[in-house]
Amino acid sequence: MEVIQMKKIFILTGEASGDKLASKAISDLKTINPNLEYLAVGGENLKKIGIKTIFDLKEITYLGFTSVFLNIFKIKKKINETIRAIEDFNPDVLFTVDSPDFTLRVAEKVKKNNPKIKTVHYVAPQVWVWREGRVKKIKKFIDHILLLFNFEKPYFDKENISNEFVGHPLLDSQLEDAIDINQIFEKNKAIISIFPGSRKSELDVLTPIILDFIKLMNNKYKDFTFVFHSTNEYSELIQSYIKKENLNNCEVISDSKIKSHILKKSVFAVSKSGTVSLEICNAKIPSVILYKMGLINFLLVKMLVKVKYANIINIAANDEIIPELLQSNCNPEKIFLIVSEFLDDPERIKTQVKKTQLIINNLKTQKNSSVQVATALNKFLN
């Protein structure tokens, strides 16, 4: 009797957001094709769906140019360790997700050593922001690229790279359980959602600024609860910052189901720059964007970046629909000024939400994005 060899897939992520994206797609792939063998570099989301990971993501997550530079030897060692593990596993498909400085370096070496392994990359490097020349290089070792945004397509079509627009999972319509958040917060208080970041370095910079902004808000308004959206890992850190400032109208939430309900019930959102902005706009909530990093990193970014805006919605619109407070403008007084201007002018809120909806609708796909990713992977496995 002939033994049918199980097809194999290696999933390579470089940080928590990629782990989350990969786990959604792999869950759907398991439904489409249950007879697959997996190995990964991943985090808690891939582990939850039963995927074995060769080491923990924390060992390779470094933020900012300077910290990458300081950890260059550690990163090199991890890249070589990962390449060896992939080659030993000998997958049919290497599925790389986001974190191009890590995942694409690995993919390039793997493809060079074993051209038979098919390489599928999910979340294109932001060539529309900087280093457009990377597209030519990617062509040599990536077989197919899955795009989150339709405006990325021309960059890859121009170089004849096999690609498809799968949409962003944050924009997928999801069925949710009903949750009564009045049991969590005081009934008559309006909610302002705060997204201070998911990395310790971001939290240490933004949380003190946001808490000083909340003090200014409390001097003017008496009817707000400020809810910090956190990861499990950092909710205690945020709590400790709040405790120090003795603020009693701040809460920290890390349960993802409750977080999305709270966002939808919010009157406003104050958020660090990032893809969470898509979630905020999808929930039709007005917002302001904060962005602050070390001076050296900021100057490096400024020299390299081609786009005018930090936020994906503004980039897609080529217009500052959502106010961006960057670097020195990211201070408590400026945040307070902008947020209170919006809260005191409902027309302004309406206008922002209307404009963001036009952009969001352009970024959506007909089918659920993770199903499209799973379908694409399955094609390459067969």
Short mmCIF file of C-alpha atoms in Angstrom, two decimals:
data_model
loop_
_atom_site.label_atom_id
_atom_site.label_comp_id
_atom_site.label_asym_id
_atom_site.label_seq_id
_atom_site.Cartn_x
_atom_site.Cartn_y
_atom_site.Cartn_z
CA MET A 1 0.00 0.00 0.00
CA GLU A 2 1.37 3.40 -1.02
CA VAL A 3 1.95 5.84 1.85
CA ILE A 4 0.81 9.33 0.87
CA GLN A 5 3.34 11.91 2.03
CA MET A 6 1.74 14.72 4.06
CA LYS A 7 2.27 18.19 2.62
CA LYS A 8 4.22 20.54 4.89
CA ILE A 9 4.09 24.24 5.57
CA PHE A 10 6.49 26.37 7.63
CA ILE A 11 4.96 29.59 9.03
CA LEU A 12 7.42 32.38 9.70
CA THR A 13 6.33 35.46 11.66
CA GLY A 14 8.43 38.18 13.29
CA GLU A 15 6.09 39.87 15.76
CA ALA A 16 2.72 39.64 17.54
CA SER A 17 0.64 41.25 14.76
CA GLY A 18 2.01 38.78 12.18
CA ASP A 19 1.35 35.87 14.55
CA LYS A 20 -2.29 37.01 14.81
CA LEU A 21 -2.70 37.36 11.02
CA ALA A 22 -1.06 33.99 10.39
CA SER A 23 -3.23 32.19 12.97
CA LYS A 24 -6.47 33.40 11.33
CA ALA A 25 -5.33 32.24 7.89
CA ILE A 26 -4.02 28.88 9.18
CA SER A 27 -7.29 28.22 11.07
CA ASP A 28 -9.11 28.58 7.74
CA LEU A 29 -6.49 26.49 5.93
CA LYS A 30 -7.01 23.67 8.46
CA THR A 31 -10.70 23.64 7.45
CA ILE A 32 -9.95 23.66 3.70
CA ASN A 33 -7.12 21.08 3.95
CA PRO A 34 -6.94 19.12 7.23
CA ASN A 35 -4.03 16.88 6.14
CA LEU A 36 -1.09 19.21 6.56
CA GLU A 37 1.97 19.23 8.78
CA TYR A 38 3.09 22.52 10.35
CA LEU A 39 6.08 24.07 12.06
CA ALA A 40 6.54 27.77 12.86
CA VAL A 41 8.26 30.71 14.37
CA GLY A 42 5.23 32.20 16.09
CA GLY A 43 3.59 33.46 19.24
CA GLU A 44 0.58 32.73 21.43
CA ASN A 45 -2.02 32.84 18.61
CA LEU A 46 -0.37 30.12 16.52
CA LYS A 47 0.26 28.07 19.67
CA LYS A 48 -3.46 28.33 20.55
CA ILE A 49 -4.41 26.58 17.30
CA GLY A 50 -1.89 23.80 17.95
CA ILE A 51 1.08 24.95 15.83
CA LYS A 52 4.49 24.08 17.26
CA THR A 53 6.94 26.99 17.29
CA ILE A 54 10.73 26.54 17.32
CA PHE A 55 11.39 29.54 19.59
CA ASP A 56 9.43 32.39 21.13
CA LEU A 57 8.73 35.54 19.15
CA LYS A 58 9.99 37.74 22.01
CA GLU A 59 13.51 36.64 21.13
CA ILE A 60 13.41 38.50 17.81
CA THR A 61 11.07 41.47 18.35
CA TYR A 62 13.17 44.62 18.35
CA LEU A 63 11.72 48.08 17.79
CA GLY A 64 13.47 50.94 16.02
CA PHE A 65 16.68 51.14 14.00
CA THR A 66 18.98 51.71 17.00
CA SER A 67 17.79 48.66 18.94
CA VAL A 68 18.06 46.52 15.78
CA PHE A 69 21.61 47.81 15.30
CA LEU A 70 22.53 47.05 18.91
CA ASN A 71 21.11 43.52 18.64
CA ILE A 72 22.51 42.79 15.17
CA PHE A 73 24.51 39.71 16.22
CA LYS A 74 21.59 38.21 18.15
CA ILE A 75 19.34 38.73 15.11
CA LYS A 76 21.91 37.18 12.74
CA LYS A 77 22.15 34.14 14.99
CA LYS A 78 18.34 33.77 15.01
CA ILE A 79 18.18 34.13 11.21
CA ASN A 80 20.71 31.29 10.79
CA GLU A 81 18.95 29.13 13.39
CA THR A 82 15.62 29.67 11.56
CA ILE A 83 17.11 28.84 8.13
CA ARG A 84 18.51 25.57 9.51
CA ALA A 85 15.16 24.63 11.08
CA ILE A 86 13.29 25.31 7.81
CA GLU A 87 15.79 23.30 5.77
CA ASP A 88 15.57 20.36 8.22
CA PHE A 89 11.75 20.47 8.09
CA ASN A 90 11.86 20.73 4.25
CA PRO A 91 8.38 22.24 3.74
CA ASP A 92 6.46 22.40 0.45
CA VAL A 93 5.60 26.02 1.25
CA LEU A 94 7.38 28.64 3.34
CA PHE A 95 4.66 31.09 4.44
CA THR A 96 6.27 34.35 5.61
CA VAL A 97 4.16 36.99 7.34
CA ASP A 98 5.06 40.68 7.64
CA SER A 99 8.33 41.74 9.50
CA PRO A 100 10.26 41.92 6.18
CA ASP A 101 13.65 42.66 7.77
CA PHE A 102 13.49 39.24 9.42
CA THR A 103 11.15 37.04 7.34
CA LEU A 104 12.36 38.08 3.88
CA ARG A 105 16.01 37.70 4.83
CA VAL A 106 15.25 34.13 5.85
CA ALA A 107 13.14 33.47 2.71
CA GLU A 108 15.93 34.73 0.45
CA LYS A 109 18.50 32.31 1.93
CA VAL A 110 16.06 29.36 2.02
CA LYS A 111 15.08 29.87 -1.65
CA LYS A 112 18.72 30.13 -2.68
CA ASN A 113 19.59 26.86 -0.89
CA ASN A 114 16.44 25.01 -2.00
CA PRO A 115 14.56 26.53 -4.99
CA LYS A 116 11.92 23.76 -4.78
CA ILE A 117 10.36 25.32 -1.66
CA LYS A 118 7.51 27.63 -2.71
CA THR A 119 7.59 31.01 -0.96
CA VAL A 120 4.38 32.93 -0.23
CA HIS A 121 4.64 36.26 1.58
CA TYR A 122 1.67 37.91 3.35
CA VAL A 123 1.67 41.69 4.02
CA ALA A 124 3.85 43.39 1.43
CA PRO A 125 6.78 45.48 2.64
CA GLN A 126 5.64 49.10 2.53
CA VAL A 127 7.39 49.95 -0.71
CA TRP A 128 5.00 52.89 -1.17
CA VAL A 129 6.53 54.40 1.98
CA TRP A 130 10.22 53.76 1.28
CA ARG A 131 12.77 51.55 -0.50
CA GLU A 132 10.73 50.92 -3.66
CA GLY A 133 13.83 49.20 -5.08
CA ARG A 134 13.10 46.23 -2.80
CA VAL A 135 10.40 45.08 -5.24
CA LYS A 136 13.03 44.04 -7.83
CA LYS A 137 14.95 42.11 -5.16
CA ILE A 138 11.85 40.31 -3.80
CA LYS A 139 11.07 39.03 -7.29
CA LYS A 140 14.13 36.75 -7.11
CA PHE A 141 12.96 34.71 -4.12
CA ILE A 142 9.21 35.21 -3.49
CA ASP A 143 6.78 33.17 -5.65
CA HIS A 144 3.59 34.97 -4.61
CA ILE A 145 2.73 38.00 -2.50
CA LEU A 146 -0.58 38.63 -0.68
CA LEU A 147 -1.51 42.32 -0.41
CA LEU A 148 -3.54 44.02 2.34
CA PHE A 149 -4.28 47.14 0.28
CA ASN A 150 -5.37 47.50 -3.36
CA PHE A 151 -3.20 50.61 -3.89
CA GLU A 152 -0.11 48.37 -3.48
CA LYS A 153 -0.91 46.31 -6.59
CA PRO A 154 0.67 48.60 -9.25
CA TYR A 155 4.09 48.41 -7.52
CA PHE A 156 4.18 44.62 -7.88
CA ASP A 157 2.40 44.42 -11.27
CA LYS A 158 5.05 46.77 -12.69
CA GLU A 159 7.74 44.16 -11.91
CA ASN A 160 5.56 41.19 -12.99
CA ILE A 161 5.54 39.70 -9.48
CA SER A 162 2.73 37.21 -8.88
CA ASN A 163 0.42 38.96 -6.37
CA GLU A 164 -3.17 39.26 -5.20
CA PHE A 165 -5.15 41.72 -3.09
CA VAL A 166 -6.69 39.84 -0.14
CA GLY A 167 -7.80 42.80 2.02
CA HIS A 168 -7.15 43.50 5.69
CA PRO A 169 -8.64 41.15 8.32
CA LEU A 170 -9.39 44.12 10.58
CA LEU A 171 -11.99 45.13 7.98
CA ASP A 172 -13.72 41.73 7.80
CA SER A 173 -17.26 41.73 9.13
CA GLN A 174 -17.42 39.64 12.29
CA LEU A 175 -20.29 38.16 14.25
CA GLU A 176 -19.99 39.13 17.88
CA ASP A 177 -21.52 37.96 21.14
CA ALA A 178 -23.67 40.50 22.92
CA ILE A 179 -21.88 41.94 25.94
CA ASP A 180 -23.43 44.40 28.38
CA ILE A 181 -20.59 46.80 29.08
CA ASN A 182 -22.80 48.79 31.51
CA GLN A 183 -21.92 46.10 34.03
CA ILE A 184 -18.27 47.07 33.63
CA PHE A 185 -18.52 50.87 33.61
CA GLU A 186 -20.73 53.55 35.07
CA LYS A 187 -23.87 53.85 32.96
CA ASN A 188 -23.96 57.61 32.46
CA LYS A 189 -20.29 58.08 31.54
CA ALA A 190 -19.22 58.40 27.91
CA ILE A 191 -16.19 56.32 26.85
CA ILE A 192 -13.00 57.55 25.21
CA SER A 193 -10.90 54.62 23.94
CA ILE A 194 -7.13 54.87 24.31
CA PHE A 195 -4.70 52.77 22.22
CA PRO A 196 -1.23 53.47 23.67
CA GLY A 197 0.63 50.73 21.73
CA SER A 198 1.55 47.08 22.10
CA ARG A 199 5.31 47.33 22.69
CA LYS A 200 6.90 48.35 25.97
CA SER A 201 8.99 51.04 24.26
CA GLU A 202 5.80 52.67 22.84
CA LEU A 203 3.96 52.42 26.16
CA ASP A 204 6.79 54.00 28.14
CA VAL A 205 6.80 56.99 25.77
CA LEU A 206 3.05 57.50 25.20
CA THR A 207 1.34 56.49 28.48
CA PRO A 208 2.67 59.43 30.60
CA ILE A 209 1.71 61.90 27.82
CA ILE A 210 -1.80 60.40 27.56
CA LEU A 211 -2.31 60.50 31.35
CA ASP A 212 -1.39 64.21 31.43
CA PHE A 213 -3.91 64.73 28.59
CA ILE A 214 -6.57 62.94 30.70
CA LYS A 215 -5.88 65.31 33.62
CA LEU A 216 -6.54 68.27 31.29
CA MET A 217 -9.76 66.59 30.11
CA ASN A 218 -10.88 66.04 33.71
CA ASN A 219 -10.51 69.78 34.39
CA LYS A 220 -12.94 70.58 31.58
CA TYR A 221 -15.28 67.56 31.45
CA LYS A 222 -16.71 65.48 34.27
CA ASP A 223 -18.45 62.71 32.34
CA PHE A 224 -15.78 60.59 30.65
CA THR A 225 -14.29 57.17 31.34
CA PHE A 226 -10.95 56.57 29.59
CA VAL A 227 -10.44 52.94 28.60
CA PHE A 228 -6.92 51.77 27.74
CA HIS A 229 -6.89 48.90 25.21
CA SER A 230 -3.96 46.69 26.17
CA THR A 231 -2.41 43.28 25.57
CA ASN A 232 -2.42 40.77 28.48
CA GLU A 233 1.31 41.22 28.72
CA TYR A 234 1.27 44.95 29.44
CA SER A 235 -2.01 45.64 31.26
CA GLU A 236 -0.23 45.68 34.65
CA LEU A 237 2.36 48.14 33.36
CA ILE A 238 -0.41 50.55 32.25
CA GLN A 239 -2.24 50.03 35.57
CA SER A 240 0.94 51.01 37.44
CA TYR A 241 1.21 54.26 35.43
CA ILE A 242 -2.45 55.08 36.19
CA LYS A 243 -1.99 54.31 39.91
CA LYS A 244 0.96 56.69 40.13
CA GLU A 245 -1.19 59.52 38.77
CA ASN A 246 -4.09 58.67 41.08
CA LEU A 247 -6.70 58.83 38.29
CA ASN A 248 -9.99 57.10 39.07
CA ASN A 249 -11.77 57.40 35.71
CA CYS A 250 -9.32 55.16 33.81
CA GLU A 251 -9.74 51.45 33.07
CA VAL A 252 -7.47 48.90 31.37
CA ILE A 253 -9.01 46.16 29.22
CA SER A 254 -7.16 43.29 27.56
CA ASP A 255 -9.99 40.89 26.61
CA SER A 256 -10.31 41.20 22.81
CA LYS A 257 -14.10 40.58 22.71
CA ILE A 258 -14.76 43.28 25.31
CA LYS A 259 -12.29 45.63 23.60
CA SER A 260 -14.20 45.64 20.32
CA HIS A 261 -17.53 46.31 22.13
CA ILE A 262 -15.97 49.17 24.07
CA LEU A 263 -14.56 50.70 20.90
CA LYS A 264 -17.99 50.62 19.24
CA LYS A 265 -19.55 52.32 22.30
CA SER A 266 -16.86 55.04 22.42
CA VAL A 267 -17.41 58.68 21.49
CA PHE A 268 -13.75 59.16 20.50
CA ALA A 269 -10.42 57.31 20.21
CA VAL A 270 -6.87 58.47 20.93
CA SER A 271 -4.48 56.06 19.24
CA LYS A 272 -0.83 55.50 18.48
CA SER A 273 -0.12 55.28 14.75
CA GLY A 274 -0.64 51.78 13.33
CA THR A 275 -3.13 49.37 11.79
CA VAL A 276 -5.44 49.70 14.82
CA SER A 277 -6.58 52.87 13.04
CA LEU A 278 -8.39 50.65 10.50
CA GLU A 279 -10.31 49.03 13.36
CA ILE A 280 -11.24 52.42 14.81
CA CYS A 281 -12.44 53.77 11.45
CA ASN A 282 -14.30 50.53 10.69
CA ALA A 283 -16.20 51.03 13.96
CA LYS A 284 -17.09 54.58 12.72
CA ILE A 285 -15.36 56.23 15.69
CA PRO A 286 -13.63 59.64 15.27
CA SER A 287 -9.97 59.72 16.32
CA VAL A 288 -6.61 61.43 16.61
CA ILE A 289 -3.26 59.74 15.88
CA LEU A 290 -0.13 59.96 18.09
CA TYR A 291 3.40 59.15 17.00
CA LYS A 292 6.58 59.69 18.98
CA MET A 293 9.96 57.98 18.76
CA GLY A 294 13.60 58.67 19.66
CA LEU A 295 15.15 61.60 17.78
CA ILE A 296 17.78 59.51 15.94
CA ASN A 297 15.17 57.03 14.74
CA PHE A 298 12.81 59.84 13.72
CA LEU A 299 15.51 61.62 11.69
CA LEU A 300 16.40 58.35 9.94
CA VAL A 301 12.73 57.71 9.12
CA LYS A 302 12.26 61.28 7.89
CA MET A 303 15.19 60.93 5.48
CA LEU A 304 13.94 57.64 4.05
CA VAL A 305 10.16 57.99 3.91
CA LYS A 306 8.38 59.13 0.74
CA VAL A 307 4.83 59.62 2.09
CA LYS A 308 3.45 62.73 3.76
CA TYR A 309 1.45 60.97 6.48
CA ALA A 310 2.02 58.44 9.25
CA ASN A 311 -1.47 56.93 9.24
CA ILE A 312 -2.67 54.35 6.69
CA ILE A 313 -6.09 56.04 6.21
CA ASN A 314 -4.44 59.40 5.52
CA ILE A 315 -1.90 57.73 3.19
CA ALA A 316 -4.70 56.02 1.22
CA ALA A 317 -6.65 59.31 1.04
CA ASN A 318 -3.54 61.44 0.44
CA ASP A 319 -5.13 63.87 2.89
CA GLU A 320 -5.00 64.40 6.67
CA ILE A 321 -8.52 63.17 7.44
CA ILE A 322 -7.42 62.06 10.92
CA PRO A 323 -5.27 64.63 12.76
CA GLU A 324 -1.71 63.39 13.31
CA LEU A 325 0.29 64.64 16.28
CA LEU A 326 3.89 63.68 15.59
CA GLN A 327 7.05 64.09 17.69
CA SER A 328 7.01 67.50 19.53
CA ASN A 329 3.31 67.96 18.63
CA CYS A 330 2.59 64.74 20.50
CA ASN A 331 2.09 66.49 23.85
CA PRO A 332 -0.79 66.62 26.39
CA GLU A 333 -1.86 70.20 25.49
CA LYS A 334 -2.09 69.55 21.73
CA ILE A 335 -3.99 66.28 22.22
CA PHE A 336 -6.42 68.02 24.60
CA LEU A 337 -6.92 70.91 22.15
CA ILE A 338 -7.78 68.62 19.22
CA VAL A 339 -9.97 66.19 21.18
CA SER A 340 -11.97 68.97 22.84
CA GLU A 341 -12.42 70.76 19.47
CA PHE A 342 -13.98 67.56 18.09
CA LEU A 343 -16.14 66.87 21.15
CA ASP A 344 -17.45 70.43 21.12
CA ASP A 345 -18.29 70.30 17.40
CA PRO A 346 -20.45 67.30 16.34
CA GLU A 347 -20.25 68.43 12.68
CA ARG A 348 -16.50 67.93 12.72
CA ILE A 349 -16.99 64.39 14.03
CA LYS A 350 -19.57 63.65 11.32
CA THR A 351 -17.24 64.91 8.57
CA GLN A 352 -14.28 62.82 9.72
CA VAL A 353 -16.37 59.64 10.00
CA LYS A 354 -17.95 60.20 6.56
CA LYS A 355 -14.53 60.66 4.91
CA THR A 356 -12.97 57.63 6.63
CA GLN A 357 -15.88 55.42 5.50
CA LEU A 358 -15.19 56.25 1.84
CA ILE A 359 -11.55 55.17 2.27
CA ILE A 360 -12.42 52.05 4.30
CA ASN A 361 -14.93 50.86 1.68
CA ASN A 362 -12.20 51.03 -0.97
CA LEU A 363 -9.93 48.87 1.18
CA LYS A 364 -12.49 46.10 1.73
CA THR A 365 -12.79 42.84 -0.23
CA GLN A 366 -15.92 40.81 -1.07
CA LYS A 367 -14.67 37.65 0.67
CA ASN A 368 -13.25 37.22 4.16
CA SER A 369 -9.52 38.04 3.87
CA SER A 370 -8.16 35.11 5.92
CA VAL A 371 -10.15 32.65 3.76
CA GLN A 372 -8.55 34.20 0.66
CA VAL A 373 -5.09 33.78 2.21
CA ALA A 374 -5.84 30.14 3.09
CA THR A 375 -7.13 29.47 -0.45
CA ALA A 376 -3.96 30.98 -1.97
CA LEU A 377 -1.73 28.84 0.29
CA ASN A 378 -3.68 25.71 -0.58
CA LYS A 379 -3.15 26.38 -4.32
CA PHE A 380 0.61 26.45 -3.76
CA LEU A 381 0.50 23.26 -1.70
CA ASN A 382 -1.20 21.43 -4.58
#
